[in-house]
Amino acid sequence: MSSAPPQPVPTPLRILISGAGIAGPALALHLLHLPPPLTSTITITIVERHPSLRNTGQQIDLRGHGIAAMRKLGTGIEDAVRARLVDEPGLRLLDSSNGRVWAYIASNKSGRGAQTFSSEWEIMRGDLCDVLYEACCREGGVRFLFGTSVEGLEQPGDGKGPVRVTLSDGSVGEYDLVVGCDGIGSRVRKAMKVGDGKGDGVVPVGMACALYTIPPAEGDAPTADWCHFPRRRSIMTRRDREDCLRVELSYAGDDAELKRALKHGTVAEQKEAWANIYRRDMLDAWAVRRVTDELFSPQADDFYTQEFAQVKINSWSEGRVVLVGDAAYCPAPLTGHGTSMAFIGAYVLAGEIARAGKAAQEEGVSPWDRLPDALAAYETTLRPFVKTVHDIPAERIVKFILPESAWTIKSLHWAFRLFTVLRLDRLATLFVSDDKGSWQLPDYPELSAPKNE
């Protein structure tokens, strides 16, 4: 009986990931679980433009398929995430004149049905970044370069050879796969030809926000508290721990000072512009004096502001360069799917690389020759889900959650109160799922089971 021909030993695969937030480390962890011998022939480098791990940011959550995709990273990851969850009991809708509670929507912690505003899987962005970074360090095989970013990409005309990458430190290297996980302002995406004639695919949804931390005060509730003001403004506070209060300011108007500050202003100018949005006419309203004064306190040094937008581009890859997470398909934070899509995208891309590589090995050819097939399959598999999320009417949601007049705010309050009095929030969690459409998270047995930690 003749023996089967030996499989070729794959040449090392050099992978560069831009972005050490959520999608990048999640992808790296999955790639460390490629089936042998593939897993022993890859080198992974993650570059991050910040000088250290950017483990800051406000409260985020996981929903639907995002929870399942996170669990694919292994028991150790789920346990670590659970240990850092924020116990937010629910959302209170408050009156701007006196802080009266108009409606209360409790979180759904049953593990079944749809989540309410406060998810079972609420976590601070920085804590989630720490969990993934620490897992990469424990597993080994991932090199992090902080204070470094991608400055330029050069690919051969046929897209079959390595990508020549210039980094911000002046170094130049060649990589067999470059992955942009560097957020909505992705430098990798800007270096690619993936637009649709509308710039680099960033589509504003008509809303801006500012996020920061302030000192606590007596009476601060453990709930998320949300208060609306006329002319499309709102303040939300959240309490993930006892020693501080998180603040989110939202605005959907055309204030010229704020627009200038968001585009060209310093942090001090941005803070002043945001404070003026409320101080001009609502200084004595609920919490306005406090949150605008504390905006300039030392504890608010984590201040971050952005215009909400989606990323919609024709293709997520070009040659051997591919995008994952917000860099490819940011859904806008108000959809509640951004973090989940980062986990889902990382899992699907790694799964398709594993599937293509294993098939190539069985055919006796180099698995890395099939990388273009894997990138195409990643997009074919994930596009339907992304489209479903992008179809959520973000601009209409903005108009609904940030009303123009006091009368429409009152109508919104009564609608929420009726919703909760009739217990429709409880009914919704029984019969509705967080997952949109009929898309199902694929199963990739080609990815070897991660080690329990």
mmCIF file with all atom_site columns, N, CA and C in Angstrom, residues 156-178:
data_model
loop_
_atom_site.group_PDB
_atom_site.id
_atom_site.type_symbol
_atom_site.label_atom_id
_atom_site.label_alt_id
_atom_site.label_comp_id
_atom_site.label_asym_id
_atom_site.label_entity_id
_atom_site.label_seq_id
_atom_site.pdbx_PDB_ins_code
_atom_site.Cartn_x
_atom_site.Cartn_y
_atom_site.Cartn_z
_atom_site.occupancy
_atom_site.B_iso_or_equiv
_atom_site.pdbx_formal_charge
_atom_site.auth_seq_id
_atom_site.auth_comp_id
_atom_site.auth_asym_id
_atom_site.auth_atom_id
_atom_site.pdbx_PDB_model_num
ATOM 1  N N  . PRO A 1 156 ? 2.177  44.589 -5.009 1.00 0.00 ? 156 PRO A N  1
ATOM 2  C CA . PRO A 1 156 ? 2.446  44.294 -6.420 1.00 0.00 ? 156 PRO A CA 1
ATOM 3  C C  . PRO A 1 156 ? 1.167  44.407 -7.231 1.00 0.00 ? 156 PRO A C  1
ATOM 4  N N  . GLY A 1 157 ? 1.301  44.688 -8.498 1.00 0.00 ? 157 GLY A N  1
ATOM 5  C CA . GLY A 1 157 ? 0.140  44.909 -9.356 1.00 0.00 ? 157 GLY A CA 1
ATOM 6  C C  . GLY A 1 157 ? -0.825 43.743 -9.389 1.00 0.00 ? 157 GLY A C  1
ATOM 7  N N  . ASP A 1 158 ? -0.310 42.501 -9.303 1.00 0.00 ? 158 ASP A N  1
ATOM 8  C CA . ASP A 1 158 ? -1.206 41.341 -9.351 1.00 0.00 ? 158 ASP A CA 1
ATOM 9  C C  . ASP A 1 158 ? -1.764 40.982 -7.981 1.00 0.00 ? 158 ASP A C  1
ATOM 10 N N  . GLY A 1 159 ? -1.326 41.675 -6.930 1.00 0.00 ? 159 GLY A N  1
ATOM 11 C CA . GLY A 1 159 ? -1.830 41.424 -5.593 1.00 0.00 ? 159 GLY A CA 1
ATOM 12 C C  . GLY A 1 159 ? -1.415 40.093 -5.005 1.00 0.00 ? 159 GLY A C  1
ATOM 13 N N  . LYS A 1 160 ? -0.445 39.418 -5.614 1.00 0.00 ? 160 LYS A N  1
ATOM 14 C CA . LYS A 1 160 ? -0.084 38.078 -5.143 1.00 0.00 ? 160 LYS A CA 1
ATOM 15 C C  . LYS A 1 160 ? 1.128  38.060 -4.229 1.00 0.00 ? 160 LYS A C  1
ATOM 16 N N  . GLY A 1 161 ? 1.930  39.081 -4.280 1.00 0.00 ? 161 GLY A N  1
ATOM 17 C CA . GLY A 1 161 ? 3.132  39.106 -3.460 1.00 0.00 ? 161 GLY A CA 1
ATOM 18 C C  . GLY A 1 161 ? 2.901  39.774 -2.124 1.00 0.00 ? 161 GLY A C  1
ATOM 19 N N  . PRO A 1 162 ? 3.963  39.890 -1.328 1.00 0.00 ? 162 PRO A N  1
ATOM 20 C CA . PRO A 1 162 ? 3.830  40.515 -0.012 1.00 0.00 ? 162 PRO A CA 1
ATOM 21 C C  . PRO A 1 162 ? 3.546  42.014 -0.114 1.00 0.00 ? 162 PRO A C  1
ATOM 22 N N  . VAL A 1 163 ? 3.027  42.555 0.972  1.00 0.00 ? 163 VAL A N  1
ATOM 23 C CA . VAL A 1 163 ? 2.725  43.985 1.055  1.00 0.00 ? 163 VAL A CA 1
ATOM 24 C C  . VAL A 1 163 ? 3.915  44.677 1.716  1.00 0.00 ? 163 VAL A C  1
ATOM 25 N N  . ARG A 1 164 ? 4.376  45.728 1.096  1.00 0.00 ? 164 ARG A N  1
ATOM 26 C CA . ARG A 1 164 ? 5.482  46.506 1.653  1.00 0.00 ? 164 ARG A CA 1
ATOM 27 C C  . ARG A 1 164 ? 4.872  47.626 2.502  1.00 0.00 ? 164 ARG A C  1
ATOM 28 N N  . VAL A 1 165 ? 5.196  47.634 3.787  1.00 0.00 ? 165 VAL A N  1
ATOM 29 C CA . VAL A 1 165 ? 4.557  48.550 4.733  1.00 0.00 ? 165 VAL A CA 1
ATOM 30 C C  . VAL A 1 165 ? 5.594  49.495 5.322  1.00 0.00 ? 165 VAL A C  1
ATOM 31 N N  . THR A 1 166 ? 5.284  50.783 5.274  1.00 0.00 ? 166 THR A N  1
ATOM 32 C CA . THR A 1 166 ? 6.102  51.794 5.939  1.00 0.00 ? 166 THR A CA 1
ATOM 33 C C  . THR A 1 166 ? 5.400  52.208 7.227  1.00 0.00 ? 166 THR A C  1
ATOM 34 N N  . LEU A 1 167 ? 6.131  52.115 8.327  1.00 0.00 ? 167 LEU A N  1
ATOM 35 C CA . LEU A 1 167 ? 5.565  52.468 9.628  1.00 0.00 ? 167 LEU A CA 1
ATOM 36 C C  . LEU A 1 167 ? 6.009  53.871 10.036 1.00 0.00 ? 167 LEU A C  1
ATOM 37 N N  . SER A 1 168 ? 5.322  54.419 11.033 1.00 0.00 ? 168 SER A N  1
ATOM 38 C CA . SER A 1 168 ? 5.581  55.794 11.452 1.00 0.00 ? 168 SER A CA 1
ATOM 39 C C  . SER A 1 168 ? 6.961  55.984 12.067 1.00 0.00 ? 168 SER A C  1
ATOM 40 N N  . ASP A 1 169 ? 7.587  54.899 12.509 1.00 0.00 ? 169 ASP A N  1
ATOM 41 C CA . ASP A 1 169 ? 8.940  55.012 13.063 1.00 0.00 ? 169 ASP A CA 1
ATOM 42 C C  . ASP A 1 169 ? 10.010 54.986 11.977 1.00 0.00 ? 169 ASP A C  1
ATOM 43 N N  . GLY A 1 170 ? 9.580  54.951 10.713 1.00 0.00 ? 170 GLY A N  1
ATOM 44 C CA . GLY A 1 170 ? 10.505 54.959 9.589  1.00 0.00 ? 170 GLY A CA 1
ATOM 45 C C  . GLY A 1 170 ? 10.895 53.588 9.093  1.00 0.00 ? 170 GLY A C  1
ATOM 46 N N  . SER A 1 171 ? 10.556 52.535 9.830  1.00 0.00 ? 171 SER A N  1
ATOM 47 C CA . SER A 1 171 ? 10.917 51.182 9.410  1.00 0.00 ? 171 SER A CA 1
ATOM 48 C C  . SER A 1 171 ? 10.029 50.720 8.260  1.00 0.00 ? 171 SER A C  1
ATOM 49 N N  . VAL A 1 172 ? 10.576 49.845 7.441  1.00 0.00 ? 172 VAL A N  1
ATOM 50 C CA . VAL A 1 172 ? 9.852  49.283 6.303  1.00 0.00 ? 172 VAL A CA 1
ATOM 51 C C  . VAL A 1 172 ? 9.942  47.765 6.398  1.00 0.00 ? 172 VAL A C  1
ATOM 52 N N  . GLY A 1 173 ? 8.814  47.092 6.227  1.00 0.00 ? 173 GLY A N  1
ATOM 53 C CA . GLY A 1 173 ? 8.795  45.643 6.292  1.00 0.00 ? 173 GLY A CA 1
ATOM 54 C C  . GLY A 1 173 ? 7.842  45.047 5.282  1.00 0.00 ? 173 GLY A C  1
ATOM 55 N N  . GLU A 1 174 ? 7.986  43.762 5.032  1.00 0.00 ? 174 GLU A N  1
ATOM 56 C CA . GLU A 1 174 ? 7.095  43.056 4.111  1.00 0.00 ? 174 GLU A CA 1
ATOM 57 C C  . GLU A 1 174 ? 6.232  42.075 4.909  1.00 0.00 ? 174 GLU A C  1
ATOM 58 N N  . TYR A 1 175 ? 4.945  42.053 4.562  1.00 0.00 ? 175 TYR A N  1
ATOM 59 C CA . TYR A 1 175 ? 3.987  41.202 5.264  1.00 0.00 ? 175 TYR A CA 1
ATOM 60 C C  . TYR A 1 175 ? 3.110  40.483 4.246  1.00 0.00 ? 175 TYR A C  1
ATOM 61 N N  . ASP A 1 176 ? 2.745  39.266 4.581  1.00 0.00 ? 176 ASP A N  1
ATOM 62 C CA . ASP A 1 176 ? 1.903  38.471 3.690  1.00 0.00 ? 176 ASP A CA 1
ATOM 63 C C  . ASP A 1 176 ? 0.429  38.806 3.851  1.00 0.00 ? 176 ASP A C  1
ATOM 64 N N  . LEU A 1 177 ? 0.075  39.423 4.978  1.00 0.00 ? 177 LEU A N  1
ATOM 65 C CA . LEU A 1 177 ? -1.300 39.848 5.213  1.00 0.00 ? 177 LEU A CA 1
ATOM 66 C C  . LEU A 1 177 ? -1.269 41.071 6.121  1.00 0.00 ? 177 LEU A C  1
ATOM 67 N N  . VAL A 1 178 ? -1.977 42.117 5.706  1.00 0.00 ? 178 VAL A N  1
ATOM 68 C CA . VAL A 1 178 ? -2.106 43.330 6.513  1.00 0.00 ? 178 VAL A CA 1
ATOM 69 C C  . VAL A 1 178 ? -3.588 43.506 6.838  1.00 0.00 ? 178 VAL A C  1
#
